[in-house]
Structure formats: C-alpha cells, structure tokens
JSON list of C-alpha atoms in Angstrom, two decimals:
[
{"chain": "A", "resi": 161, "resn": "ASP", "atom": "CA", "xyz": [57.66, -54.69, -2.44]},
{"chain": "A", "resi": 162, "resn": "THR", "atom": "CA", "xyz": [59.22, -57.91, -3.68]},
{"chain": "A", "resi": 163, "resn": "CYS", "atom": "CA", "xyz": [57.90, -57.28, -7.21]},
{"chain": "A", "resi": 164, "resn": "ILE", "atom": "CA", "xyz": [59.44, -53.81, -7.25]},
{"chain": "A", "resi": 165, "resn": "GLU", "atom": "CA", "xyz": [62.77, -55.10, -5.98]},
{"chain": "A", "resi": 166, "resn": "ASP", "atom": "CA", "xyz": [62.77, -57.97, -8.49]},
{"chain": "A", "resi": 167, "resn": "SER", "atom": "CA", "xyz": [61.95, -55.61, -11.36]},
{"chain": "A", "resi": 168, "resn": "LEU", "atom": "CA", "xyz": [64.67, -53.18, -10.40]},
{"chain": "A", "resi": 169, "resn": "ARG", "atom": "CA", "xyz": [67.19, -56.02, -10.04]},
{"chain": "A", "resi": 170, "resn": "LEU", "atom": "CA", "xyz": [66.35, -57.31, -13.53]},
{"chain": "A", "resi": 171, "resn": "VAL", "atom": "CA", "xyz": [66.68, -53.83, -15.02]},
{"chain": "A", "resi": 172, "resn": "ALA", "atom": "CA", "xyz": [70.04, -53.39, -13.27]},
{"chain": "A", "resi": 173, "resn": "GLN", "atom": "CA", "xyz": [71.25, -56.75, -14.61]},
{"chain": "A", "resi": 174, "resn": "THR", "atom": "CA", "xyz": [70.31, -55.76, -18.16]},
{"chain": "A", "resi": 175, "resn": "GLY", "atom": "CA", "xyz": [71.62, -52.24, -17.73]},
{"chain": "A", "resi": 176, "resn": "SER", "atom": "CA", "xyz": [69.94, -49.01, -16.74]},
{"chain": "A", "resi": 177, "resn": "GLY", "atom": "CA", "xyz": [68.89, -47.09, -19.79]},
{"chain": "A", "resi": 178, "resn": "VAL", "atom": "CA", "xyz": [68.80, -50.24, -21.94]},
{"chain": "A", "resi": 179, "resn": "VAL", "atom": "CA", "xyz": [65.40, -51.29, -20.67]},
{"chain": "A", "resi": 180, "resn": "LYS", "atom": "CA", "xyz": [62.73, -48.67, -21.25]},
{"chain": "A", "resi": 181, "resn": "GLY", "atom": "CA", "xyz": [59.38, -48.66, -19.54]},
{"chain": "A", "resi": 182, "resn": "CYS", "atom": "CA", "xyz": [57.42, -47.54, -16.56]},
{"chain": "A", "resi": 183, "resn": "PHE", "atom": "CA", "xyz": [55.99, -48.71, -13.31]},
{"chain": "A", "resi": 184, "resn": "HIS", "atom": "CA", "xyz": [52.34, -48.76, -14.33]},
{"chain": "A", "resi": 185, "resn": "SER", "atom": "CA", "xyz": [49.70, -47.46, -11.91]},
{"chain": "A", "resi": 186, "resn": "TYR", "atom": "CA", "xyz": [52.31, -47.01, -9.22]},
{"chain": "A", "resi": 187, "resn": "THR", "atom": "CA", "xyz": [51.00, -47.27, -5.68]},
{"chain": "A", "resi": 188, "resn": "GLY", "atom": "CA", "xyz": [54.10, -48.77, -4.10]},
{"chain": "A", "resi": 189, "resn": "THR", "atom": "CA", "xyz": [56.12, -47.17, -1.39]},
{"chain": "A", "resi": 190, "resn": "ALA", "atom": "CA", "xyz": [57.84, -43.86, -1.97]},
{"chain": "A", "resi": 191, "resn": "SER", "atom": "CA", "xyz": [61.14, -45.36, -0.83]},
{"chain": "A", "resi": 192, "resn": "TYR", "atom": "CA", "xyz": [61.62, -46.91, -4.29]},
{"chain": "A", "resi": 193, "resn": "ILE", "atom": "CA", "xyz": [61.15, -43.69, -6.27]},
{"chain": "A", "resi": 194, "resn": "SER", "atom": "CA", "xyz": [64.85, -42.79, -6.40]},
{"chain": "A", "resi": 195, "resn": "ASP", "atom": "CA", "xyz": [65.78, -46.31, -7.54]},
{"chain": "A", "resi": 196, "resn": "ILE", "atom": "CA", "xyz": [63.10, -46.31, -10.24]},
{"chain": "A", "resi": 197, "resn": "VAL", "atom": "CA", "xyz": [64.22, -42.90, -11.48]},
{"chain": "A", "resi": 198, "resn": "ALA", "atom": "CA", "xyz": [67.90, -43.92, -11.38]},
{"chain": "A", "resi": 199, "resn": "ALA", "atom": "CA", "xyz": [67.03, -46.92, -13.58]},
{"chain": "A", "resi": 200, "resn": "GLY", "atom": "CA", "xyz": [65.64, -44.50, -16.17]},
{"chain": "A", "resi": 201, "resn": "LEU", "atom": "CA", "xyz": [62.09, -45.76, -15.83]},
{"chain": "A", "resi": 202, "resn": "GLY", "atom": "CA", "xyz": [58.90, -43.74, -15.74]},
{"chain": "A", "resi": 203, "resn": "ILE", "atom": "CA", "xyz": [56.25, -43.83, -13.05]},
{"chain": "A", "resi": 204, "resn": "GLY", "atom": "CA", "xyz": [52.62, -43.93, -14.19]},
{"chain": "A", "resi": 205, "resn": "PHE", "atom": "CA", "xyz": [49.76, -42.28, -12.35]},
{"chain": "A", "resi": 206, "resn": "ASN", "atom": "CA", "xyz": [46.08, -42.73, -13.17]},
{"chain": "A", "resi": 207, "resn": "GLY", "atom": "CA", "xyz": [42.62, -42.04, -11.76]},
{"chain": "A", "resi": 208, "resn": "ILE", "atom": "CA", "xyz": [43.66, -43.26, -8.31]},
{"chain": "A", "resi": 209, "resn": "ILE", "atom": "CA", "xyz": [45.36, -39.89, -7.82]},
{"chain": "A", "resi": 210, "resn": "THR", "atom": "CA", "xyz": [41.88, -38.29, -7.70]},
{"chain": "A", "resi": 211, "resn": "TYR", "atom": "CA", "xyz": [40.51, -40.56, -4.96]},
{"chain": "A", "resi": 212, "resn": "LYS", "atom": "CA", "xyz": [40.02, -38.97, -1.55]},
{"chain": "A", "resi": 213, "resn": "GLY", "atom": "CA", "xyz": [41.68, -41.91, 0.18]},
{"chain": "A", "resi": 214, "resn": "ALA", "atom": "CA", "xyz": [44.76, -41.90, -2.05]},
{"chain": "A", "resi": 215, "resn": "SER", "atom": "CA", "xyz": [46.95, -39.54, -0.05]},
{"chain": "A", "resi": 216, "resn": "ASN", "atom": "CA", "xyz": [49.75, -42.12, -0.31]},
{"chain": "A", "resi": 217, "resn": "VAL", "atom": "CA", "xyz": [49.72, -41.81, -4.11]},
{"chain": "A", "resi": 218, "resn": "ARG", "atom": "CA", "xyz": [49.65, -38.01, -3.94]},
{"chain": "A", "resi": 219, "resn": "ASP", "atom": "CA", "xyz": [52.70, -38.19, -1.62]},
{"chain": "A", "resi": 220, "resn": "ILE", "atom": "CA", "xyz": [54.45, -40.37, -4.20]},
{"chain": "A", "resi": 221, "resn": "VAL", "atom": "CA", "xyz": [53.72, -37.76, -6.90]},
{"chain": "A", "resi": 222, "resn": "LYS", "atom": "CA", "xyz": [55.26, -35.07, -4.68]},
{"chain": "A", "resi": 223, "resn": "GLN", "atom": "CA", "xyz": [58.47, -37.09, -4.47]},
{"chain": "A", "resi": 224, "resn": "THR", "atom": "CA", "xyz": [58.60, -38.09, -8.14]},
{"chain": "A", "resi": 225, "resn": "PRO", "atom": "CA", "xyz": [60.61, -35.81, -10.43]},
{"chain": "A", "resi": 226, "resn": "LEU", "atom": "CA", "xyz": [58.51, -34.30, -13.20]},
{"chain": "A", "resi": 227, "resn": "GLU", "atom": "CA", "xyz": [60.88, -35.89, -15.74]},
{"chain": "A", "resi": 228, "resn": "SER", "atom": "CA", "xyz": [59.70, -39.35, -14.61]},
{"chain": "A", "resi": 229, "resn": "ILE", "atom": "CA", "xyz": [55.92, -38.84, -14.46]},
{"chain": "A", "resi": 230, "resn": "LEU", "atom": "CA", "xyz": [53.56, -40.45, -16.95]},
{"chain": "A", "resi": 231, "resn": "ILE", "atom": "CA", "xyz": [49.79, -40.00, -17.08]},
{"chain": "A", "resi": 232, "resn": "GLU", "atom": "CA", "xyz": [47.65, -43.06, -17.77]},
{"chain": "A", "resi": 233, "resn": "THR", "atom": "CA", "xyz": [44.12, -44.28, -17.35]},
{"chain": "A", "resi": 234, "resn": "ASP", "atom": "CA", "xyz": [44.31, -48.05, -16.87]},
{"chain": "A", "resi": 235, "resn": "ALA", "atom": "CA", "xyz": [41.10, -48.12, -18.94]},
{"chain": "A", "resi": 236, "resn": "PRO", "atom": "CA", "xyz": [38.60, -49.57, -18.46]},
{"chain": "A", "resi": 237, "resn": "TYR", "atom": "CA", "xyz": [39.53, -49.76, -14.78]},
{"chain": "A", "resi": 238, "resn": "LEU", "atom": "CA", "xyz": [40.39, -47.08, -12.23]},
{"chain": "A", "resi": 239, "resn": "PRO", "atom": "CA", "xyz": [38.34, -44.14, -13.53]},
{"chain": "A", "resi": 240, "resn": "THR", "atom": "CA", "xyz": [38.75, -40.73, -11.95]},
{"chain": "A", "resi": 241, "resn": "ASP", "atom": "CA", "xyz": [36.74, -40.05, -8.82]},
{"chain": "A", "resi": 242, "resn": "SER", "atom": "CA", "xyz": [34.43, -37.64, -10.66]},
{"chain": "A", "resi": 243, "resn": "VAL", "atom": "CA", "xyz": [33.49, -40.40, -13.11]},
{"chain": "A", "resi": 244, "resn": "ARG", "atom": "CA", "xyz": [33.01, -43.00, -10.39]},
{"chain": "A", "resi": 245, "resn": "ARG", "atom": "CA", "xyz": [30.61, -40.72, -8.51]},
{"chain": "A", "resi": 246, "resn": "ASP", "atom": "CA", "xyz": [28.61, -39.46, -11.50]},
{"chain": "A", "resi": 247, "resn": "LYS", "atom": "CA", "xyz": [25.47, -41.61, -11.36]},
{"chain": "A", "resi": 248, "resn": "SER", "atom": "CA", "xyz": [24.11, -39.94, -14.51]},
{"chain": "A", "resi": 249, "resn": "ARG", "atom": "CA", "xyz": [26.88, -41.39, -16.68]},
{"chain": "A", "resi": 250, "resn": "GLU", "atom": "CA", "xyz": [25.99, -44.40, -18.76]},
{"chain": "A", "resi": 251, "resn": "SER", "atom": "CA", "xyz": [29.51, -45.72, -18.30]},
{"chain": "A", "resi": 252, "resn": "ARG", "atom": "CA", "xyz": [31.65, -45.15, -15.24]},
{"chain": "A", "resi": 253, "resn": "LEU", "atom": "CA", "xyz": [34.74, -46.86, -16.60]},
{"chain": "A", "resi": 254, "resn": "GLY", "atom": "CA", "xyz": [38.19, -45.40, -17.05]},
{"chain": "A", "resi": 255, "resn": "ALA", "atom": "CA", "xyz": [38.80, -43.83, -20.46]},
{"chain": "A", "resi": 256, "resn": "PRO", "atom": "CA", "xyz": [41.53, -41.77, -22.15]},
{"chain": "A", "resi": 257, "resn": "ASP", "atom": "CA", "xyz": [39.51, -38.55, -21.87]},
{"chain": "A", "resi": 258, "resn": "GLN", "atom": "CA", "xyz": [40.12, -38.70, -18.11]},
{"chain": "A", "resi": 259, "resn": "CYS", "atom": "CA", "xyz": [43.85, -38.01, -18.58]},
{"chain": "A", "resi": 260, "resn": "PHE", "atom": "CA", "xyz": [43.12, -34.29, -18.49]},
{"chain": "A", "resi": 261, "resn": "GLU", "atom": "CA", "xyz": [41.62, -34.50, -15.01]},
{"chain": "A", "resi": 262, "resn": "ILE", "atom": "CA", "xyz": [44.54, -36.63, -13.85]},
{"chain": "A", "resi": 263, "resn": "ALA", "atom": "CA", "xyz": [46.94, -34.04, -15.27]},
{"chain": "A", "resi": 264, "resn": "GLN", "atom": "CA", "xyz": [45.09, -31.25, -13.46]},
{"chain": "A", "resi": 265, "resn": "VAL", "atom": "CA", "xyz": [45.50, -33.01, -10.12]},
{"chain": "A", "resi": 266, "resn": "ILE", "atom": "CA", "xyz": [49.19, -33.75, -10.72]},
{"chain": "A", "resi": 267, "resn": "ALA", "atom": "CA", "xyz": [49.85, -30.15, -11.80]},
{"chain": "A", "resi": 268, "resn": "GLU", "atom": "CA", "xyz": [48.23, -28.94, -8.59]},
{"chain": "A", "resi": 269, "resn": "ILE", "atom": "CA", "xyz": [50.26, -31.36, -6.46]},
{"chain": "A", "resi": 270, "resn": "LYS", "atom": "CA", "xyz": [53.51, -30.44, -8.23]},
{"chain": "A", "resi": 271, "resn": "ASP", "atom": "CA", "xyz": [52.58, -26.73, -8.20]},
{"chain": "A", "resi": 272, "resn": "VAL", "atom": "CA", "xyz": [53.30, -26.31, -11.91]},
{"chain": "A", "resi": 273, "resn": "ASP", "atom": "CA", "xyz": [51.32, -24.84, -14.78]},
{"chain": "A", "resi": 274, "resn": "LEU", "atom": "CA", "xyz": [48.99, -27.40, -16.38]},
{"chain": "A", "resi": 275, "resn": "ALA", "atom": "CA", "xyz": [50.30, -26.75, -19.91]},
{"chain": "A", "resi": 276, "resn": "TYR", "atom": "CA", "xyz": [53.86, -27.20, -18.67]},
{"chain": "A", "resi": 277, "resn": "LEU", "atom": "CA", "xyz": [52.94, -30.49, -17.01]},
{"chain": "A", "resi": 278, "resn": "ILE", "atom": "CA", "xyz": [51.23, -31.76, -20.15]},
{"chain": "A", "resi": 279, "resn": "ASP", "atom": "CA", "xyz": [54.26, -30.87, -22.29]},
{"chain": "A", "resi": 280, "resn": "ALA", "atom": "CA", "xyz": [56.63, -32.53, -19.81]},
{"chain": "A", "resi": 281, "resn": "THR", "atom": "CA", "xyz": [54.64, -35.74, -19.55]},
{"chain": "A", "resi": 282, "resn": "ASN", "atom": "CA", "xyz": [54.29, -35.90, -23.34]},
{"chain": "A", "resi": 283, "resn": "ASP", "atom": "CA", "xyz": [58.08, -35.56, -23.61]},
{"chain": "A", "resi": 284, "resn": "ASN", "atom": "CA", "xyz": [58.47, -38.32, -21.01]},
{"chain": "A", "resi": 285, "resn": "PHE", "atom": "CA", "xyz": [56.25, -40.61, -23.06]},
{"chain": "A", "resi": 286, "resn": "VAL", "atom": "CA", "xyz": [58.18, -39.95, -26.27]},
{"chain": "A", "resi": 287, "resn": "ARG", "atom": "CA", "xyz": [61.52, -40.49, -24.51]},
{"chain": "A", "resi": 288, "resn": "LEU", "atom": "CA", "xyz": [60.40, -43.82, -23.05]},
{"chain": "A", "resi": 289, "resn": "PHE", "atom": "CA", "xyz": [58.21, -45.21, -25.84]},
{"chain": "A", "resi": 290, "resn": "GLY", "atom": "CA", "xyz": [58.65, -43.03, -28.93]}
]
C-alpha cells in the first residue's frame, strides 16, 4: 500500500490531470480506487482477472468506473487462465490476443455489452496515452 500512497502523493504534488498514466496490473486494495480515479489515472487489468482465485481483482473491477478501466496483458507474463491450462499450446505466455478474453470477463463483471466495453476501454487508452 505504501507504493500506491507514494504514487498518489507524487501525482497530487504535480497536479491531477497533468500526469497521465495507469496503475498497471492493479491488484491493490479497493480502498484506493476512488483516489486513483480522482487523480485522473487509469487502472489496468490483465489475465489475472480470469484466475479462479482472483476474486479480489474481480471485486476491484466491480468498484472501478468504466471510464477508468484499461485492458492489458503484461506479456509475456500473466496469461489468461485458459492459456495457462491449455497443455496443447506450444507457448503458454501472455500475449496481446488474450485481451479479448480479458474484455469478455470484465464485460460480464460490469454487466455491459462486450462491444460497449471495448469501445470504452479504447477511448480510455486514447485519452490517457493518445
């Protein structure tokens, strides 16, 4: 939690909205979501969201406004659960093609249409990094 607090303090010192970026592969506590969002930062979710034991990350997605969600892979690490378990695959590493599965899980959690989620997260990316 110290890293999150330090990061948010530095962003606040520079000025919210001046610093653009995201909390990559966020698995921190949900209590920081409102502060991260208020700072104008995105929150990145990757293959972890598909892991059976990642209910904490799915809870964080529930609490994160759609306007702050980014989809990422953390390639070559943190592949989706379906890739990790597929013994027939030559490579079981994270890759960009797994973003679709991550988006499907987030859309289900947020109870929104998949196409809507994809458009929203693309807009989030452009706003933060475009």
